PDB file of C-alpha atoms in Angstrom:
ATOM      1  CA  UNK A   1       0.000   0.000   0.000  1.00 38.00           C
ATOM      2  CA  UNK A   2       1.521   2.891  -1.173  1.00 38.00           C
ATOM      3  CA  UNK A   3       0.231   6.945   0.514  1.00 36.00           C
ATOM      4  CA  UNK A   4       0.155   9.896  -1.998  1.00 39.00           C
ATOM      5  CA  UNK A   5      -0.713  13.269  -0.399  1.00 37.00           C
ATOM      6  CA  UNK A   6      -2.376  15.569  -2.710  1.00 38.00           C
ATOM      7  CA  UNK A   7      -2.341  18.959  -1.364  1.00 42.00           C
ATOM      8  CA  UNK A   8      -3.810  21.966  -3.022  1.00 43.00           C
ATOM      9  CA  UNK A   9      -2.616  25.695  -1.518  1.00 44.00           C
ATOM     10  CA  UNK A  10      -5.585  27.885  -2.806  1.00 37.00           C
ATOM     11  CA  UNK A  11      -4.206  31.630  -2.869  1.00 43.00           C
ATOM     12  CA  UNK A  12      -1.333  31.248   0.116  1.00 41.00           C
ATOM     13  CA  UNK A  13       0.965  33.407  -2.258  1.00 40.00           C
ATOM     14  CA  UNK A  14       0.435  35.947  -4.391  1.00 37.00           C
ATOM     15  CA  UNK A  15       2.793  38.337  -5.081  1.00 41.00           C
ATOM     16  CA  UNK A  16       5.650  39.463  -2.520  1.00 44.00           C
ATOM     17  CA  UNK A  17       4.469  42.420  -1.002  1.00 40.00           C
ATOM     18  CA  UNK A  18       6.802  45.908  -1.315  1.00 37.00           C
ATOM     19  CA  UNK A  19       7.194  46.910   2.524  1.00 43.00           C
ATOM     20  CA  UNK A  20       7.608  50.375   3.468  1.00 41.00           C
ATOM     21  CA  UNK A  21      11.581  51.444   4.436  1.00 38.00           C
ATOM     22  CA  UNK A  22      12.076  52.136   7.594  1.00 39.00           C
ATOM     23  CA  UNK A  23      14.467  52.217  10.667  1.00 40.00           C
ATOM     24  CA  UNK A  24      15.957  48.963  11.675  1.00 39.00           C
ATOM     25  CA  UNK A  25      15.621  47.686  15.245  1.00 40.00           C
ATOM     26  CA  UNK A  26      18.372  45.006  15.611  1.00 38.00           C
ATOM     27  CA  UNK A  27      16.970  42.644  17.865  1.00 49.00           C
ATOM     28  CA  UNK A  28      16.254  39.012  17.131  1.00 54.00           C
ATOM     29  CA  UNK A  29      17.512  36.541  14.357  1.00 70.00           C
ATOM     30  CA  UNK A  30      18.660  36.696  10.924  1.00 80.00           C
ATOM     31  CA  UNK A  31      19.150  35.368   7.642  1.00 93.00           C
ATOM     32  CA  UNK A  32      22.759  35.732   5.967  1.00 96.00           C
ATOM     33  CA  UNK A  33      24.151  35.918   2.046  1.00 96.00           C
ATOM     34  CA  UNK A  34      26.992  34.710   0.748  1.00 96.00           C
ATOM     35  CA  UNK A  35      28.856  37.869  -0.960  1.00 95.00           C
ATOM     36  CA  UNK A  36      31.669  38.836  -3.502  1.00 93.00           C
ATOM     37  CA  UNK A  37      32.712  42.174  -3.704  1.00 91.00           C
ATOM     38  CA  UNK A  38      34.724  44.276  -6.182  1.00 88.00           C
ATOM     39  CA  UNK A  39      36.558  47.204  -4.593  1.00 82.00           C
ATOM     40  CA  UNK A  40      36.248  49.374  -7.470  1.00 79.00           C
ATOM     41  CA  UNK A  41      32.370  48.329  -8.588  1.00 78.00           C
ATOM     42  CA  UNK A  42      30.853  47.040  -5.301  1.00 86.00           C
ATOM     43  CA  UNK A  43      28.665  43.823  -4.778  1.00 90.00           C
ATOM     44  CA  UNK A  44      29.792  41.039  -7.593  1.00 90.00           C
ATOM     45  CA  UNK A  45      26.706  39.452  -9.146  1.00 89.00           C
ATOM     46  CA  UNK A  46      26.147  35.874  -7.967  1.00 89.00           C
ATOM     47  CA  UNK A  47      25.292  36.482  -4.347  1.00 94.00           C
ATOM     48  CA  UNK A  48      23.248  33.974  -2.890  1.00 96.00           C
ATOM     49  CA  UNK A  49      21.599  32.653   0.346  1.00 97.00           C
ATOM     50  CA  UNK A  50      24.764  31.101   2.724  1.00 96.00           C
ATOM     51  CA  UNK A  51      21.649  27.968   3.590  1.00 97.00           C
ATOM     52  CA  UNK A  52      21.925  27.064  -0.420  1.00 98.00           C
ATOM     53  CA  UNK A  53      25.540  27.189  -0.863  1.00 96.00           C
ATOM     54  CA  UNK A  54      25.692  25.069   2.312  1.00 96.00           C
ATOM     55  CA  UNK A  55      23.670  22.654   1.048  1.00 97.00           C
ATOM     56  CA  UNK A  56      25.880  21.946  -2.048  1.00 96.00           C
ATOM     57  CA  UNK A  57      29.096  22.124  -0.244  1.00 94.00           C
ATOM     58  CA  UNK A  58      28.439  20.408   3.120  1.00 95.00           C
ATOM     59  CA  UNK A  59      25.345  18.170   2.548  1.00 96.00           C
ATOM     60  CA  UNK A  60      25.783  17.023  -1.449  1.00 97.00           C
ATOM     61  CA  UNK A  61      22.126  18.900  -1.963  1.00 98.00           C
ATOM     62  CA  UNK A  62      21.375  19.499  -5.728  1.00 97.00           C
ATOM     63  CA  UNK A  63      19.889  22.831  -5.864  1.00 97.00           C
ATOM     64  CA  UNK A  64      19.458  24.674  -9.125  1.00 94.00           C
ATOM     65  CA  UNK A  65      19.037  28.111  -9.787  1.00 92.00           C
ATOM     66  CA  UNK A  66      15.163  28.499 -10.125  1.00 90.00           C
ATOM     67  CA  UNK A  67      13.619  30.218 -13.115  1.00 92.00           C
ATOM     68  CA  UNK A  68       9.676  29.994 -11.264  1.00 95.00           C
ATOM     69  CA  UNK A  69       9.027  32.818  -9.066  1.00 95.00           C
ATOM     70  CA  UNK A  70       9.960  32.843  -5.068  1.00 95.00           C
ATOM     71  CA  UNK A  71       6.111  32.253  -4.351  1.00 94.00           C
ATOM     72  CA  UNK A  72       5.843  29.315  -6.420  1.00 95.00           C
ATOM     73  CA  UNK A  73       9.189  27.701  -4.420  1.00 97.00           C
ATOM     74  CA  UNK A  74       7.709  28.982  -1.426  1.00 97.00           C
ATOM     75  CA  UNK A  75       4.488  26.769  -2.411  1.00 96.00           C
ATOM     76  CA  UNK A  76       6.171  23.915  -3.186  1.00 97.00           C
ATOM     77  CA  UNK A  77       8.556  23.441  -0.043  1.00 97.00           C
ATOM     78  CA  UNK A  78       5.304  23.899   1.962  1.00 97.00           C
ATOM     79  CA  UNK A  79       4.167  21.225   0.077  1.00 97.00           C
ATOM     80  CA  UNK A  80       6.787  18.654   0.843  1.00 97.00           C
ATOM     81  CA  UNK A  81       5.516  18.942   4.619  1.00 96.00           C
ATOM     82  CA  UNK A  82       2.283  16.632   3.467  1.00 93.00           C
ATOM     83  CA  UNK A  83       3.634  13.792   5.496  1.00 92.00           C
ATOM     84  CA  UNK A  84       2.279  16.131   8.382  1.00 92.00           C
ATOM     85  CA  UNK A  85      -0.168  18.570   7.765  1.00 91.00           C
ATOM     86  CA  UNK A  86      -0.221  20.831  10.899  1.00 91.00           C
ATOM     87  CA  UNK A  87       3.159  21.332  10.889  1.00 94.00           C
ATOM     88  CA  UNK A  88       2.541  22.569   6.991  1.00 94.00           C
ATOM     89  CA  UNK A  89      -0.401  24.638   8.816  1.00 93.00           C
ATOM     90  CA  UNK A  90       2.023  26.433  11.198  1.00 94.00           C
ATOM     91  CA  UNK A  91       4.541  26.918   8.119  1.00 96.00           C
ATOM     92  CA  UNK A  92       2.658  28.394   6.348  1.00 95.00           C
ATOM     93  CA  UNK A  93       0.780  30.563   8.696  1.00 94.00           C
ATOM     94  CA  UNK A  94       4.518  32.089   9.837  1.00 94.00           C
ATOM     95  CA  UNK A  95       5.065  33.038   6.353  1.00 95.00           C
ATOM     96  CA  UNK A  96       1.999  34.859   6.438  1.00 94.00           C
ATOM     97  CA  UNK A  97       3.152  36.636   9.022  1.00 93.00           C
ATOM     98  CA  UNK A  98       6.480  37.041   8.188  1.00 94.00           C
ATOM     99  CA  UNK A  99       5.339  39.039   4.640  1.00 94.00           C
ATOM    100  CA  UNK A 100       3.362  41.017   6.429  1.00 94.00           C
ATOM    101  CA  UNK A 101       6.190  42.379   8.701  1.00 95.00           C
ATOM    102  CA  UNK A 102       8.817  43.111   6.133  1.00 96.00           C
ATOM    103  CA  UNK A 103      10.738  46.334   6.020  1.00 96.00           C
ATOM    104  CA  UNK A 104      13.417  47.635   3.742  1.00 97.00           C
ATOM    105  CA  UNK A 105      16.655  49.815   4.480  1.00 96.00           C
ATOM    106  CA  UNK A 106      17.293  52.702   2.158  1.00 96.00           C
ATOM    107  CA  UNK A 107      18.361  51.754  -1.217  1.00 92.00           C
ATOM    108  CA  UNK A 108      22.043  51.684  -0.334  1.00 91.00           C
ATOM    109  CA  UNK A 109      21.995  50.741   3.344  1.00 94.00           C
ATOM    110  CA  UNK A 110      22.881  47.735   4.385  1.00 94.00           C
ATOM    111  CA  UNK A 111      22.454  46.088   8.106  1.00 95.00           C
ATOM    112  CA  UNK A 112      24.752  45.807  10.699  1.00 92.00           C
ATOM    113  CA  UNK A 113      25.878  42.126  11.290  1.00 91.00           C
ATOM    114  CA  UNK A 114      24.503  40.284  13.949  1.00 89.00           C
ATOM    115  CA  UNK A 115      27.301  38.270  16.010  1.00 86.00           C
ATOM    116  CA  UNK A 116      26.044  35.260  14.072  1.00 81.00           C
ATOM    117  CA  UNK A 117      28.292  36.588  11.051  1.00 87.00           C
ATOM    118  CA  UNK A 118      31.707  36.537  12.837  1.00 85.00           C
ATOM    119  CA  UNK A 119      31.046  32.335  13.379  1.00 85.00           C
ATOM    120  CA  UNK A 120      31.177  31.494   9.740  1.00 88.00           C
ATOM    121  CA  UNK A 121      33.982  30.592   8.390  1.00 85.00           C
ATOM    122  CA  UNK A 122      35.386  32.572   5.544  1.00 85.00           C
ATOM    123  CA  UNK A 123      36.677  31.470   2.000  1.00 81.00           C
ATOM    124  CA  UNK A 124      40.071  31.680   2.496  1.00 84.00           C
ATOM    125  CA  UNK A 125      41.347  31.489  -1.430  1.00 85.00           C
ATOM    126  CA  UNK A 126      39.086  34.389  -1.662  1.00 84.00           C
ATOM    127  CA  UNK A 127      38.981  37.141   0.896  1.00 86.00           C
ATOM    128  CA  UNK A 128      36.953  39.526  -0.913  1.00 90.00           C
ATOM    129  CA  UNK A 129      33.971  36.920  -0.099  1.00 93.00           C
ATOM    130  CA  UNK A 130      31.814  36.139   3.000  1.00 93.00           C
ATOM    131  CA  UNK A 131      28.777  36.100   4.881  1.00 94.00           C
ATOM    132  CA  UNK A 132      26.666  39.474   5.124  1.00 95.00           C
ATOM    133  CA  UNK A 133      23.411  40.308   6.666  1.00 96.00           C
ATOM    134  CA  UNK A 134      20.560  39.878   4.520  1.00 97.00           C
ATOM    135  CA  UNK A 135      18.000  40.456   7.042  1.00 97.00           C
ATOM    136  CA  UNK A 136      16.889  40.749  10.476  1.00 95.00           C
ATOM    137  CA  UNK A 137      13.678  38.823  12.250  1.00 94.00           C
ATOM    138  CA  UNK A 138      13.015  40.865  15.279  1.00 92.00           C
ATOM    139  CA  UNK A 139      10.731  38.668  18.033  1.00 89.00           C
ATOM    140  CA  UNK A 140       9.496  41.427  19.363  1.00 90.00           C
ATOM    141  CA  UNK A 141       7.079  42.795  17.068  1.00 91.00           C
ATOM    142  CA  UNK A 142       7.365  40.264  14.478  1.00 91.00           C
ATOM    143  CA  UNK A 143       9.436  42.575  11.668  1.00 94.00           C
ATOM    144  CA  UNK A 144      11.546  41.276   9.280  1.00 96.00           C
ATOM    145  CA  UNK A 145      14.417  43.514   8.390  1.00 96.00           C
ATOM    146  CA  UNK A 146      16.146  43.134   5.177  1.00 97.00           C
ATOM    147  CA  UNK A 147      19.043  45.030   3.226  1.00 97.00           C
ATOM    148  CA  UNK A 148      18.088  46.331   0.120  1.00 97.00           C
ATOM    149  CA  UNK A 149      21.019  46.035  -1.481  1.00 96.00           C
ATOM    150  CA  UNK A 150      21.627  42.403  -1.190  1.00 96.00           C
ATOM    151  CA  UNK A 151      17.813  41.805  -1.823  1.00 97.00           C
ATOM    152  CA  UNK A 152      17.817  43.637  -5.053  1.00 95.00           C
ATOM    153  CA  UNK A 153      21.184  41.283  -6.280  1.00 94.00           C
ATOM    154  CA  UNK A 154      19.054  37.926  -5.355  1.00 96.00           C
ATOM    155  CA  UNK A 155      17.568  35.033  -7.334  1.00 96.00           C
ATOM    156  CA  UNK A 156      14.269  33.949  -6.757  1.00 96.00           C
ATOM    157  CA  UNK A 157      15.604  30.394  -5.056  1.00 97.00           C
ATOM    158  CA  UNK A 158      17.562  33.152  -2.548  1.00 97.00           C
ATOM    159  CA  UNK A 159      14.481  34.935  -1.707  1.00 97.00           C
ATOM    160  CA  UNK A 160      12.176  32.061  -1.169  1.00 97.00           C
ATOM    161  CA  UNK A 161      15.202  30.142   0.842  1.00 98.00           C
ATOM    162  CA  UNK A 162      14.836  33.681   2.908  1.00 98.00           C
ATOM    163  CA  UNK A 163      11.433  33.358   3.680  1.00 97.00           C
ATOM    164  CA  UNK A 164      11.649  29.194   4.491  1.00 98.00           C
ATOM    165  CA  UNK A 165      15.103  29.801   6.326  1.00 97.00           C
ATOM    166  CA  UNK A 166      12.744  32.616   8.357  1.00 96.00           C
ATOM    167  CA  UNK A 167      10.114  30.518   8.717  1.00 96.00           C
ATOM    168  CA  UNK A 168      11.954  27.407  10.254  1.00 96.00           C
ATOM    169  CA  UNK A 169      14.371  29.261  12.280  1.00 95.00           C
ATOM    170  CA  UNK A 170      11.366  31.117  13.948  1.00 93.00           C
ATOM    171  CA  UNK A 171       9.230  27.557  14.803  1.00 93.00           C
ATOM    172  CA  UNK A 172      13.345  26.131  15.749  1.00 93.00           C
ATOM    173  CA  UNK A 173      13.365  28.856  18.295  1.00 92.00           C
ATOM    174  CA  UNK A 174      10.026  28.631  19.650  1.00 89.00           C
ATOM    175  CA  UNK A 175       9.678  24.837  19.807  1.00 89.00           C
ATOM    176  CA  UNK A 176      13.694  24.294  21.192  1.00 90.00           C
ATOM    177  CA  UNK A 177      15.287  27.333  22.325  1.00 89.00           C
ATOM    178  CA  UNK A 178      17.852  27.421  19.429  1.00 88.00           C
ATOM    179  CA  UNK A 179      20.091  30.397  19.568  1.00 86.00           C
ATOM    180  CA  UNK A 180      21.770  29.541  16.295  1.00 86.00           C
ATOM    181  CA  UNK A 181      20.309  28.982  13.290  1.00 90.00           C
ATOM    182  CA  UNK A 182      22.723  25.860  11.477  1.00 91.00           C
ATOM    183  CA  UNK A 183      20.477  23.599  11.864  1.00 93.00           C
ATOM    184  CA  UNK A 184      17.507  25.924  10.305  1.00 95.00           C
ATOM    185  CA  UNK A 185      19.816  26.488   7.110  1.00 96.00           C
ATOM    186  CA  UNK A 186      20.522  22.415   6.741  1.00 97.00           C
ATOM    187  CA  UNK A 187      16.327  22.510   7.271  1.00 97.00           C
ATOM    188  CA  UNK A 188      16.112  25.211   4.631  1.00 98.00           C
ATOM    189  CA  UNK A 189      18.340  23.691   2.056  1.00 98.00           C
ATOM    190  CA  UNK A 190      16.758  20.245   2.023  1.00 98.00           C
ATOM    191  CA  UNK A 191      13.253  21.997   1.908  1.00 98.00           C
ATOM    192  CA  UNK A 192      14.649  23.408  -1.135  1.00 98.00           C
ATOM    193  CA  UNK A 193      16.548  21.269  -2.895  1.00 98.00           C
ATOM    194  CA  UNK A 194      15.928  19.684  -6.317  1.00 97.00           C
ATOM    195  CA  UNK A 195      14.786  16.304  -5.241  1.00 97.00           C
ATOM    196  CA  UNK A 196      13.338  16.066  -1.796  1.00 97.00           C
ATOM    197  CA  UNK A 197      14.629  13.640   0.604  1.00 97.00           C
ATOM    198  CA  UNK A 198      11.820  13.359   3.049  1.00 96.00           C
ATOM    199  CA  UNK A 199      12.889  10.098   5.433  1.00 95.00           C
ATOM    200  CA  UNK A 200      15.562  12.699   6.504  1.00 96.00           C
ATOM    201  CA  UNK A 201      13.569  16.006   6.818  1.00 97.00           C
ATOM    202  CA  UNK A 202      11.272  14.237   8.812  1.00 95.00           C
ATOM    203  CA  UNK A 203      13.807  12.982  11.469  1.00 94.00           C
ATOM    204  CA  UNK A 204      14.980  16.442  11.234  1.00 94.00           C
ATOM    205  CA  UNK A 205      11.886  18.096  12.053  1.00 94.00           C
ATOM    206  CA  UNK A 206      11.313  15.487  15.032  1.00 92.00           C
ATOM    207  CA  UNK A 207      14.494  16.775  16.494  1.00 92.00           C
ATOM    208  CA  UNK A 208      14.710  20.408  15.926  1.00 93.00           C
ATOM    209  CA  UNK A 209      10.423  21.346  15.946  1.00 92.00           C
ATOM    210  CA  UNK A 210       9.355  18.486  18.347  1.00 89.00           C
ATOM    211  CA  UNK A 211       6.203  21.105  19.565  1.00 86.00           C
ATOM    212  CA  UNK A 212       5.297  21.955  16.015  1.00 85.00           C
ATOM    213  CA  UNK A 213       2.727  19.091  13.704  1.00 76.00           C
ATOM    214  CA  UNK A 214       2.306  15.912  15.013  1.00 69.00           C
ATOM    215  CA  UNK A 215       3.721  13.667  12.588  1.00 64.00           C
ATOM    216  CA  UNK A 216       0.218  12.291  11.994  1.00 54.00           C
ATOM    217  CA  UNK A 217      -2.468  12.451   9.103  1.00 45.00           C
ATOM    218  CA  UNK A 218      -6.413  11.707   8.784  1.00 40.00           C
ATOM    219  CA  UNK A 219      -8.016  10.418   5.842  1.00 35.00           C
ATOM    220  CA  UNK A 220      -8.890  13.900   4.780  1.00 35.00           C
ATOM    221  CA  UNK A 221      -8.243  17.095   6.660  1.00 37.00           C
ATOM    222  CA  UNK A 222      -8.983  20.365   5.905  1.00 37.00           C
ATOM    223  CA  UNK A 223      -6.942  23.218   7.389  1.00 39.00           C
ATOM    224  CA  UNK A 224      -8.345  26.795   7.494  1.00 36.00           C
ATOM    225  CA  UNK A 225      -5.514  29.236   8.109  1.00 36.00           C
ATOM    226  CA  UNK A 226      -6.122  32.505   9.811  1.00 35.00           C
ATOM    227  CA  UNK A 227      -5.913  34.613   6.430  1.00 38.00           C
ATOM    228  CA  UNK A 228      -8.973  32.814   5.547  1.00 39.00           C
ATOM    229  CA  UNK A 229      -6.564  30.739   2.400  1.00 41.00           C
ATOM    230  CA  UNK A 230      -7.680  27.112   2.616  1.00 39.00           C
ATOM    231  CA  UNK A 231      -5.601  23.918   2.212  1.00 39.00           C
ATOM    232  CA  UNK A 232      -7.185  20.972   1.544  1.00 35.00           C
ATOM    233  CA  UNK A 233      -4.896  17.800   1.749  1.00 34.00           C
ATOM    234  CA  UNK A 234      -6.212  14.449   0.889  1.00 35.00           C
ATOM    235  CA  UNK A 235      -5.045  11.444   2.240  1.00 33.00           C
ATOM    236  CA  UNK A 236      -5.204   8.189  -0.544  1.00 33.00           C
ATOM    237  CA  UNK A 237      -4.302   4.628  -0.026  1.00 34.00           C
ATOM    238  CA  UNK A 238      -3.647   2.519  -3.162  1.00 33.00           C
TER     239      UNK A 238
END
């Protein structure tokens, strides 16, 4: 007997919304880039998310620069949590909230690194790269910071691994304590990667969001979220 989940996410995602700028309060968590830069002509293009270029250089992860939009990715890795549909719920009910809180620096000001930064290791055949601040999650009021200029340089696989990398770190912290965020960017990288390895994201998400889903399904559940966007997930045995 094989189980195929067939999940449909009516309307989760539209179209990323363009926050207001404003002034950056730098408590709380956040994501990080991996960055080049030229002295004479600034940021090189190629920057990336540091969970993706993780997942190719420490885990083996396949993950291919996306030509669908960062809602569709978003979509699909909240997808790949079928095998347990609250914890798909609370995923995607975080990234509602997380779109609604975002705020942009100025056009050319970046954010000043979190301590985070200083713990990952640098490229040392290339000292013009390393990790930057991308963006800031403040717990306090639920904002996510983000640096315009790195955003404006990213793929669309960068900016939906932002928003997943957000959205796990934040459930990692609230259902464990976690005060770093490696094991959110492993979390983020399989969630994103070409082919989806779920026997392992599952034992992953039993350690590191033990409070969040419970691992079970019924035969057919329907989940209302609080934006009123249904997901109805079907359960069928063959």
């Amino acid at each position: 007997m094989r189980t195929k989940i067939i999940a449909s996410l009516i309307g989760i995602v539209t179209t990323l919304p363009f926050a207001a700028h404003g002034n950056v309060d730098r408590q709380g968590h956040g994501g990080l880039a991996w960055v080049c830069r030229d002295q004479n002509t600034g940021i090189k293009p190629g920057i990336e998310l540091l969970d993706l270029k993780e997942g190719r250089e420490h885990y083996g992860l396949m993950i291919s620069p996306a030509s669908d939009a960062a809602d569709v990715l978003v979509n699909r890795a909240a997808a790949r949590l079928g095998f347990d549909p609250l914890l798909m719920k609370v995923f995607i009910s975080t990234y509602d909230q997380i779109r609604r809180g975002m705020i942009f620096t100025p056009k050319y000001q970046g954010l000043i690194a979190l301590p985070d930064v200083a713990l990952i290791p640098r490229d040392p055949n290339d000292p013009n790269c390393g990790p930057e601040q991308l963006a800031i999650f403040n717990d306090t009021n639920n904002t996510l910071n983000i640096s315009s200029p790195l955003w404006s340089q990213l793929g669309s696989e960068s900016i939906a691994g932002l928003f997943v990398h957000e959205i796990l770190y934040k459930m990692n912290r609230t259902s464990t304590g976690a005060t770093r965020s490696i094991e959110a960017r492993e979390m983020t990288a399989r969630l994103l990667a070409d082919t989806f390895d779920e026997i392992t994201f599952k034992k992953m998400a039993d350690e590191k969001l033990p409070t969040v889903g419970n691992r079970l399904a019924g035969d057919a559940i329907q989940i209302q979220l609080r934006n009123n966007h249904p997901i109805y997930i079907e359960i069928i045995n063959s």
